[in-house]
Amino acid sequence: MENPDVEKTPEQLVSRKGGLRTIPFVIANEAFEKIASFGLLPNMILYLTMKYHFDAATGTSILFIWVATSNFMPILGAFLSDSYLGRYLVIGMATIVSLMGLIVLWLTAILKQAKPPPCYEICIKPNAGQIALLFTSFVLMSIGAGGIRPCSLAFGADQFDNPENPNNERILHSFFSWYYASVGISLMISLTVIVYIQSEYGWVVGFGVPVGLMLVSVIAFFFGTNLYIKMKPNKSMFTGFAQVTAAAWKNRHIDFPLKDSNGCYCHGNDSKLVAPTQRLRFLNKACIIQNPEKDLNPDGSASDPWNLCTIQQVEQLKSLIKVLPMWSTGIVIAITISQHSFPVLQANTMNRQLIGNFSIPSGSFGVFGIFTLTIWIAIYDRILVPHITKYTNNPRGIPIKYRMGIGLFLSCLASAVSALVEKKRRARALEEGLAELPKAVVKMSAMWLVPQHCLSGLAEAFNAIGQIEFYYSQFPKNMASIAVALFTFGMAIANLIASLIVTIVNHYSQKGGKESWVSTNFNKGHYDYYWWILTILSVANLFYYIICSYFYGNFEEEKVWNKDEYEDEDKNGAMIEMAKSKESPIIH
């Protein structure tokens, strides 16, 4: 029998924490948060246009900015968790903030004073206080997403990172499988069940259910507090980039050493790089040792990391800068993938009846894209890759360069199909005399919208996942999480540009008293023209990608740090970083 009076060592205390017992709490927190947050987006455009009387263009721009903010915030959340607060504290605070945001949104549905009165002869626009309350809910939910999304998977992996356990690798793989399965199921539920509840039972119930689910998420997370392994914050990679930039600027006036003077560079304790590369040579001044007695500590590290950086830090920043042109090629496809609002309004004007009296909610058609993405990933990974590898001699099957390009081509097709379907829908509406009846249902099946959603999902499967694999192949392993940061940052930029495009199209297309192309009245607008604009941008971006990929060179070339620098790196830690870097884009 264990003696309670014997003091436990720190190692013994840690061994009592983490492990499989924490899976239910981590997975429940993530799953319920995903259902609650992602279940709001599809139908939100209907809430803004019907209850707040925003026009379609304004409502869509608001949602683009909301999504952009939600994709910017994880970068800040990751920085705070890595550098100052730790993952546990960031997730805990973010979960509570998300719950507060959902409660505020729920109040806008409950309180009559929180939104304009219903339309009768005229529609009254919301006042400043009503808009402020609505936007407060969006801001709180974005802040919450910024803490949960970048930390959840890594925090879960922390509970199983035990290199001394011979089964640790298998346990980690098992956890990642359960994690991704829970995310996939959560997204399916949010796009079907939550959207259906909102459509059939109204906004009070439709927003109340996510509040209840988020409350369960909060309880589940804090219920396991005493079981979690809580890693202490270390130094963020973003801090290292800032230090290199600052040091290079401070040292901009010093001369470069001779080529053979390798001892003039700061190597750090573990780096095996002898000298920095000659690309982006001006950054090399950040790692030049001017006065060894003053610049270095006894162990060889820099005494002031803001004045002197290691060769490894410099090369890491260079690798990030080098991929930026390729990263920029993913912005336009992210714009097309982020088109959630207009397709929902479009489906709302079409016959959505499926079987008997059951009609597919207009906000649920996005599930066809996610379903296509999921099925393709399974087929490609398990069936096609082994056969394609025989011809390409590439373990990934189709090389990354071609997969990204195929994704961009499919996004062009998706936009073109969207334009053609809308042209047909509009023509049918005018034939039926529905030009002045925007809420009337056109005698055209909404299943016509399925191909464009499937093509969009397939484009995302090729390009978005290819992007993250590309970043991982170009970065050292300890920069793997930067891959996800780059992807989410690209999504944020794309949503801001998408909002700008809608605003410009709406402004210029209605000049001279004409009906806006993105009019709230779908039958009088010209959304087919809007989709053709996106198609032209997508085609131009495809050619831009071809040019960038040509000048970038070989995507598959093994980098110096993959050969030497990390040969002694802890395998389990590397696997965690790889898992974080290959986080599915549907999570974002």
XYZ file of C-alpha atoms in Angstrom, residues 220-433:
214
model
C -15.751 19.323 -20.136
C -12.470 21.192 -20.446
C -12.246 22.443 -16.857
C -13.509 19.139 -15.449
C -10.231 17.539 -16.465
C -8.027 20.324 -15.053
C -6.309 18.148 -12.432
C -5.476 15.489 -15.032
C -3.789 17.662 -17.651
C -0.086 17.982 -18.319
C 0.459 21.737 -18.599
C 3.577 22.606 -20.558
C 5.291 25.847 -19.642
C 5.476 28.526 -22.364
C 8.772 28.800 -24.199
C 9.907 31.164 -26.943
C 7.622 31.708 -29.930
C 8.982 31.322 -33.447
C 7.525 34.747 -34.240
C 9.762 36.258 -31.546
C 12.763 34.700 -33.276
C 11.760 36.237 -36.606
C 11.403 39.644 -34.953
C 14.842 39.258 -33.356
C 16.499 38.458 -36.700
C 14.860 41.470 -38.327
C 15.864 43.772 -35.459
C 19.440 42.470 -35.321
C 19.906 42.745 -39.107
C 18.679 46.353 -38.994
C 20.906 47.294 -36.042
C 23.938 45.722 -37.731
C 23.178 47.081 -41.217
C 26.295 49.261 -41.259
C 28.844 46.544 -40.433
C 30.848 44.814 -43.161
C 30.455 41.181 -44.132
C 33.363 38.906 -43.071
C 35.490 37.077 -45.607
C 34.012 33.928 -47.093
C 36.350 31.651 -45.149
C 35.736 33.432 -41.832
C 33.119 31.010 -40.573
C 34.064 31.668 -36.950
C 32.572 35.138 -37.272
C 29.042 33.730 -37.240
C 26.982 32.738 -34.202
C 26.218 29.017 -34.448
C 24.315 28.490 -31.221
C 24.597 25.362 -29.112
C 23.163 22.659 -31.387
C 23.193 23.991 -34.937
C 25.294 22.140 -37.490
C 25.126 24.933 -40.068
C 28.617 26.340 -40.588
C 27.738 29.583 -42.403
C 24.565 31.266 -43.652
C 23.536 30.938 -47.284
C 24.018 33.831 -49.707
C 20.341 34.302 -50.550
C 18.781 37.362 -48.856
C 22.335 38.185 -47.814
C 21.406 41.322 -45.871
C 19.846 39.140 -43.136
C 23.219 37.489 -42.529
C 24.329 40.565 -40.582
C 22.007 39.433 -37.792
C 24.340 36.518 -36.977
C 27.741 38.228 -37.358
C 29.793 38.278 -34.141
C 31.438 41.674 -33.698
C 32.932 41.296 -30.206
C 33.021 37.695 -28.884
C 33.600 38.751 -25.274
C 30.669 41.132 -25.332
C 28.270 39.336 -27.701
C 28.531 35.755 -26.391
C 27.789 34.024 -23.103
C 30.233 31.388 -21.769
C 28.115 28.616 -23.321
C 28.335 30.201 -26.773
C 24.818 31.611 -26.858
C 24.063 35.247 -27.667
C 24.097 37.568 -24.667
C 21.450 39.757 -26.303
C 19.255 37.881 -28.831
C 17.969 41.209 -30.183
C 21.499 42.161 -31.282
C 22.866 38.773 -32.290
C 21.008 35.716 -33.641
C 22.118 32.245 -34.659
C 22.625 31.075 -38.230
C 19.689 28.726 -37.702
C 17.351 31.628 -36.839
C 18.474 33.566 -39.925
C 17.957 30.596 -42.240
C 14.525 29.936 -40.761
C 13.399 33.473 -41.592
C 14.873 33.134 -45.078
C 12.896 29.935 -45.659
C 9.716 31.758 -44.632
C 10.394 34.700 -46.946
C 11.190 32.367 -49.842
C 7.775 30.667 -49.752
C 5.784 33.925 -49.619
C 5.279 34.184 -53.429
C 3.968 30.605 -53.470
C 1.820 31.402 -50.420
C 0.279 34.346 -52.266
C -0.986 32.015 -55.015
C -3.382 30.483 -52.485
C -5.238 33.721 -51.719
C -7.552 33.742 -54.753
C -8.612 30.113 -54.329
C -9.277 30.894 -50.666
C -11.608 33.673 -51.860
C -13.624 31.217 -53.954
C -13.670 28.603 -51.189
C -14.913 31.226 -48.702
C -18.050 32.046 -50.710
C -20.552 30.870 -48.086
C -23.191 33.606 -48.041
C -24.268 34.068 -51.671
C -24.785 30.316 -52.301
C -27.057 30.187 -49.218
C -29.168 33.091 -50.523
C -29.175 31.452 -53.943
C -30.368 28.107 -52.554
C -33.082 29.952 -50.645
C -34.697 30.933 -53.968
C -34.705 27.375 -55.397
C -36.708 24.215 -54.842
C -34.910 22.399 -52.020
C -37.369 19.544 -51.633
C -35.603 16.194 -51.437
C -37.898 13.389 -50.261
C -41.561 13.820 -49.419
C -42.005 17.016 -47.441
C -38.365 17.188 -46.339
C -36.411 20.122 -47.759
C -32.660 20.553 -47.445
C -31.911 23.745 -45.467
C -30.294 26.343 -47.700
C -27.324 26.543 -45.323
C -26.632 22.806 -45.513
C -25.487 22.579 -49.126
C -21.910 23.276 -48.032
C -21.858 19.758 -46.582
C -21.491 18.413 -50.138
C -18.131 20.191 -50.413
C -16.853 18.830 -47.092
C -18.139 15.355 -47.962
C -16.325 15.465 -51.321
C -13.115 16.657 -49.664
C -13.255 13.907 -47.025
C -14.042 11.102 -49.478
C -11.324 12.220 -51.897
C -8.673 12.353 -49.171
C -9.565 8.792 -48.104
C -9.558 7.457 -51.676
C -6.377 9.263 -52.647
C -4.413 8.329 -49.530
C -5.488 4.699 -49.254
C -6.078 3.627 -52.861
C -4.490 5.956 -55.425
C -1.153 6.890 -53.804
C 0.276 3.321 -53.802
C -0.467 3.000 -57.543
C 0.588 6.523 -58.576
C 3.868 6.183 -56.650
C 4.915 3.399 -59.037
C 4.927 5.898 -61.915
C 6.056 9.101 -60.188
C 8.553 7.578 -57.698
C 7.134 10.094 -55.242
C 5.927 8.816 -51.846
C 3.162 11.448 -51.919
C 1.795 10.150 -55.230
C 1.146 13.220 -57.348
C 3.959 15.751 -56.701
C 2.968 18.717 -54.554
C 3.510 21.208 -57.402
C 0.952 19.462 -59.629
C -1.562 18.909 -56.832
C -1.592 22.594 -55.980
C -1.971 23.465 -59.663
C -4.820 20.970 -60.132
C -6.584 22.535 -57.159
C -6.314 25.994 -58.741
C -7.667 24.652 -62.055
C -10.612 23.010 -60.270
C -11.373 26.289 -58.489
C -11.641 27.934 -61.929
C -14.141 25.250 -62.942
C -16.095 25.670 -59.689
C -16.486 29.421 -60.251
C -17.433 28.932 -63.911
C -20.040 26.303 -63.023
C -21.449 28.636 -60.342
C -21.802 31.387 -62.948
C -23.524 29.092 -65.462
C -25.948 27.688 -62.875
C -26.860 31.182 -61.656
C -27.410 32.348 -65.227
C -29.831 29.471 -65.757
C -31.582 30.097 -62.419
C -32.017 33.802 -63.136
C -33.343 33.169 -66.630
C -35.862 30.682 -65.203
C -36.975 33.206 -62.569
C -37.559 35.892 -65.196
C -39.487 33.447 -67.395
C -41.765 32.718 -64.439
C -42.336 36.454 -63.857
